[in-house]
Amino acid sequence: MTTVTNNTGTTPQTTPQTTSTGIGSEYNSFIKLLTAQVRNQDPMSPMDSTQFVEQLATFSSLEQLVNSNTALSSIASMIGDLNGLMASQWLGEDVTFASSFMPYTGSEATFSYEAPEGATKSTLTVKDSEGNAVWTETLDADETVFSWDGQLTNGGTATKDEMYEFVIDYYEDNSFKGTAVPNVITKVTDIVSDGGTLRLGTASGLTVDLAQARRL
């Protein structure tokens, strides 16, 4: 499936468990070293009390850090479980999300859009993967939902699984005013993991982040 991304991109999640393991190893090494120093100190020349207190303070700080990272790992795990539960509740639901691109699945593709105030006409242009316009139609100014069944201007049919771009231009009294991004209307079919992030797999052939999708 193709991934829908927003303008800010995706930041890979860090894994708290790795940090916790590294700190825990240093913590254990510190304990062994401190114990060896106390056990092997010269009775005639014992460790300086100030130095010993400083090392104990370091020991306390390391202990707190290890405990904190362990707690963070537990919290991260619970958040992951909660996200999985939330994502599973979207299965079978009709959703919508913004996307100018969608692969042709062999079935009719449905979109929605909102023409800005003052627009008197909107046109839909479908472009193939090479940027060639393969279908154009005029949409009603107040139309909010439209479909494309894969029909091409030359009388042919779109190529299955090829990526197509959907461009909506809107006009006011035949004066071009701008381009709108359509919203895909589709059904959630599965939950997929992308780099540790749960995403919604849809019948449109696209996957989308939970934060970008909206139930209908």
Coordinates of C-alpha atoms in Angstrom, one line a residue:
M1 CA 0.0 0.0 0.0
T2 CA 1.0 3.6 -0.6
T3 CA 1.5 5.8 2.5
V4 CA -0.2 9.1 2.8
T5 CA 2.0 11.7 4.5
N6 CA 1.4 15.3 5.6
N7 CA 3.7 18.3 5.0
T8 CA 5.6 17.8 8.2
G9 CA 6.7 14.3 7.4
T10 CA 7.2 11.5 9.8
T11 CA 9.7 11.3 12.6
P12 CA 10.8 7.8 13.5
Q13 CA 10.0 7.0 17.1
T14 CA 12.8 6.3 19.5
T15 CA 12.9 3.1 21.6
P16 CA 13.2 3.8 25.3
Q17 CA 14.2 0.2 26.0
T18 CA 17.6 0.6 24.3
T19 CA 18.5 3.6 26.4
S20 CA 17.3 1.8 29.6
T21 CA 19.5 -1.2 28.9
G22 CA 22.6 0.9 28.3
I23 CA 22.1 2.9 31.5
G24 CA 21.4 -0.3 33.4
S25 CA 24.6 -1.8 32.3
E26 CA 26.6 1.2 33.4
Y27 CA 24.7 1.2 36.7
N28 CA 25.7 -2.4 37.4
S29 CA 29.3 -1.7 36.5
F30 CA 29.4 1.2 38.9
I31 CA 28.0 -0.9 41.8
K32 CA 30.7 -3.6 41.2
L33 CA 33.4 -1.0 41.0
L34 CA 32.3 0.8 44.2
T35 CA 32.0 -2.5 46.0
A36 CA 35.5 -3.6 45.0
Q37 CA 36.9 -0.3 46.1
V38 CA 35.4 -0.6 49.6
R39 CA 36.3 -4.3 49.9
N40 CA 39.9 -3.8 48.8
Q41 CA 40.7 -0.5 50.5
D42 CA 43.8 -0.4 52.7
P43 CA 42.7 -0.5 56.4
M44 CA 45.7 1.8 57.2
S45 CA 44.7 4.3 54.5
P46 CA 40.9 4.0 54.1
M47 CA 38.9 5.9 51.4
D48 CA 38.5 9.6 51.9
S49 CA 35.0 10.1 53.4
T50 CA 34.3 13.0 51.0
Q51 CA 35.1 10.9 48.0
F52 CA 33.0 8.1 49.3
V53 CA 30.0 10.4 49.8
E54 CA 30.4 11.7 46.2
Q55 CA 30.4 8.2 44.8
L56 CA 27.3 7.4 46.8
A57 CA 25.6 10.5 45.4
T58 CA 26.6 9.3 41.9
F59 CA 25.2 5.9 42.8
S60 CA 21.9 7.4 43.9
S61 CA 21.6 9.5 40.7
L62 CA 22.3 6.4 38.5
E63 CA 19.7 4.4 40.4
Q64 CA 17.1 7.1 39.9
L65 CA 17.9 7.3 36.2
V66 CA 17.6 3.6 35.7
N67 CA 14.2 3.6 37.5
S68 CA 13.0 6.5 35.5
N69 CA 13.9 4.8 32.2
T70 CA 12.3 1.6 33.3
A71 CA 9.1 3.6 34.1
L72 CA 9.3 5.3 30.7
S73 CA 9.6 2.0 28.9
S74 CA 6.5 0.8 30.8
I75 CA 4.6 3.9 29.8
A76 CA 5.7 3.6 26.2
S77 CA 4.5 0.0 26.1
M78 CA 1.1 1.0 27.6
I79 CA 0.8 3.8 25.0
G80 CA 1.6 1.3 22.2
D81 CA -1.1 -1.1 23.5
L82 CA -3.6 1.8 23.8
N83 CA -2.9 2.9 20.2
G84 CA -3.4 -0.6 19.0
L85 CA -6.7 -0.8 20.7
M86 CA -7.8 2.5 19.3
A87 CA -6.7 1.6 15.8
S88 CA -8.6 -1.7 15.9
Q89 CA -11.8 0.2 16.5
W90 CA -11.5 1.8 13.0
L91 CA -11.8 -1.6 11.2
G92 CA -14.7 -1.6 8.8
E93 CA -15.4 2.1 9.3
D94 CA -15.9 4.6 6.4
V95 CA -13.2 7.3 6.7
T96 CA -12.0 10.3 4.7
F97 CA -8.6 12.0 4.5
A98 CA -6.9 14.5 2.2
S99 CA -4.9 13.0 -0.7
S100 CA -4.2 14.2 -4.2
F101 CA -2.8 10.8 -5.2
M102 CA -4.4 7.3 -5.3
P103 CA -3.7 4.1 -7.1
Y104 CA -6.4 2.7 -9.4
T105 CA -7.7 -0.5 -7.7
G106 CA -10.1 -1.5 -10.4
S107 CA -13.0 -0.1 -8.4
E108 CA -14.7 3.3 -8.5
A109 CA -12.8 5.9 -6.5
T110 CA -14.9 8.4 -4.4
F111 CA -13.8 11.8 -3.2
S112 CA -15.3 14.9 -1.6
Y113 CA -14.2 18.5 -1.7
E114 CA -15.5 21.9 -0.6
A115 CA -15.4 24.6 -3.2
P116 CA -14.3 27.9 -1.6
E117 CA -16.8 30.7 -1.2
G118 CA -17.4 32.6 -4.5
A119 CA -16.4 29.7 -6.7
T120 CA -18.8 29.3 -9.7
K121 CA -17.1 26.3 -11.4
S122 CA -14.7 23.5 -10.5
T123 CA -12.9 21.1 -12.9
L124 CA -11.4 17.7 -12.1
T125 CA -8.2 16.6 -13.9
V126 CA -6.9 13.1 -13.5
K127 CA -3.2 12.6 -14.4
D128 CA -1.2 9.4 -14.8
S129 CA 2.1 8.6 -13.3
E130 CA 3.9 10.6 -16.0
G131 CA 1.9 13.7 -15.4
N132 CA -0.3 13.4 -18.5
A133 CA -3.9 14.4 -18.2
V134 CA -6.0 11.3 -18.9
W135 CA -9.4 12.5 -17.8
T136 CA -11.1 15.9 -17.3
E137 CA -14.6 16.8 -16.2
T138 CA -16.5 19.8 -14.9
L139 CA -17.9 19.6 -11.4
D140 CA -20.9 21.5 -10.2
A141 CA -20.0 24.5 -8.1
D142 CA -21.9 23.2 -5.1
E143 CA -21.0 19.5 -5.7
T144 CA -19.3 18.0 -2.6
V145 CA -18.9 14.3 -3.6
F146 CA -17.7 12.9 -7.0
S147 CA -16.5 9.5 -8.3
W148 CA -14.1 8.3 -10.9
D149 CA -14.6 4.8 -12.4
G150 CA -11.2 4.6 -14.2
Q151 CA -12.6 5.9 -17.5
L152 CA -10.0 7.7 -19.7
T153 CA -10.5 10.4 -22.3
N154 CA -9.3 8.1 -25.1
G155 CA -12.0 5.6 -24.3
G156 CA -9.7 3.2 -22.4
T157 CA -9.6 2.2 -18.8
A158 CA -7.0 3.2 -16.1
T159 CA -4.2 0.8 -15.4
K160 CA -4.7 -1.2 -12.3
D161 CA -2.4 -0.3 -9.4
E162 CA -0.9 2.7 -11.3
M163 CA -0.8 5.9 -9.2
Y164 CA -3.0 8.7 -10.4
E165 CA -3.1 12.4 -9.3
F166 CA -6.4 14.1 -8.8
V167 CA -6.4 17.9 -9.3
I168 CA -9.4 20.2 -8.6
D169 CA -9.1 23.7 -10.1
Y170 CA -11.8 26.2 -9.1
Y171 CA -12.9 29.3 -10.9
E172 CA -14.9 32.5 -10.2
D173 CA -16.7 33.7 -13.4
N174 CA -14.1 31.8 -15.5
S175 CA -11.2 33.4 -13.6
F176 CA -8.9 30.8 -12.1
K177 CA -8.7 31.1 -8.3
G178 CA -6.8 28.1 -7.1
T179 CA -6.4 24.4 -6.6
A180 CA -8.1 22.2 -4.0
V181 CA -6.9 18.9 -2.5
P182 CA -9.7 16.3 -2.6
N183 CA -10.6 14.0 0.3
V184 CA -10.6 10.3 -0.3
I185 CA -13.7 8.5 0.9
T186 CA -13.0 4.8 1.6
K187 CA -13.2 1.9 4.1
V188 CA -10.7 0.8 6.6
T189 CA -9.6 -2.8 5.9
D190 CA -6.7 -3.5 8.2
I191 CA -4.1 -2.0 10.6
V192 CA -0.5 -1.9 9.5
S193 CA 2.7 -1.0 11.3
D194 CA 5.0 1.5 9.6
G195 CA 8.3 2.0 11.4
G196 CA 6.6 1.4 14.7
T197 CA 3.7 3.7 13.9
L198 CA 0.2 2.2 13.5
R199 CA -1.6 3.2 10.3
L200 CA -5.0 2.5 8.8
G201 CA -4.9 0.3 5.6
T202 CA -7.9 1.2 3.4
A203 CA -9.7 -0.2 0.4
S204 CA -8.4 2.7 -1.7
G205 CA -4.9 1.2 -1.6
L206 CA -3.6 3.9 0.6
T207 CA -2.5 3.8 4.3
V208 CA -3.0 6.8 6.5
D209 CA -2.0 7.9 9.9
L210 CA -4.8 7.8 12.6
A211 CA -4.4 11.6 13.1
Q212 CA -5.1 12.3 9.5
A213 CA -8.2 10.2 9.1
R214 CA -11.8 11.2 10.0
R215 CA -14.7 8.9 10.5
L216 CA -17.8 9.5 8.4

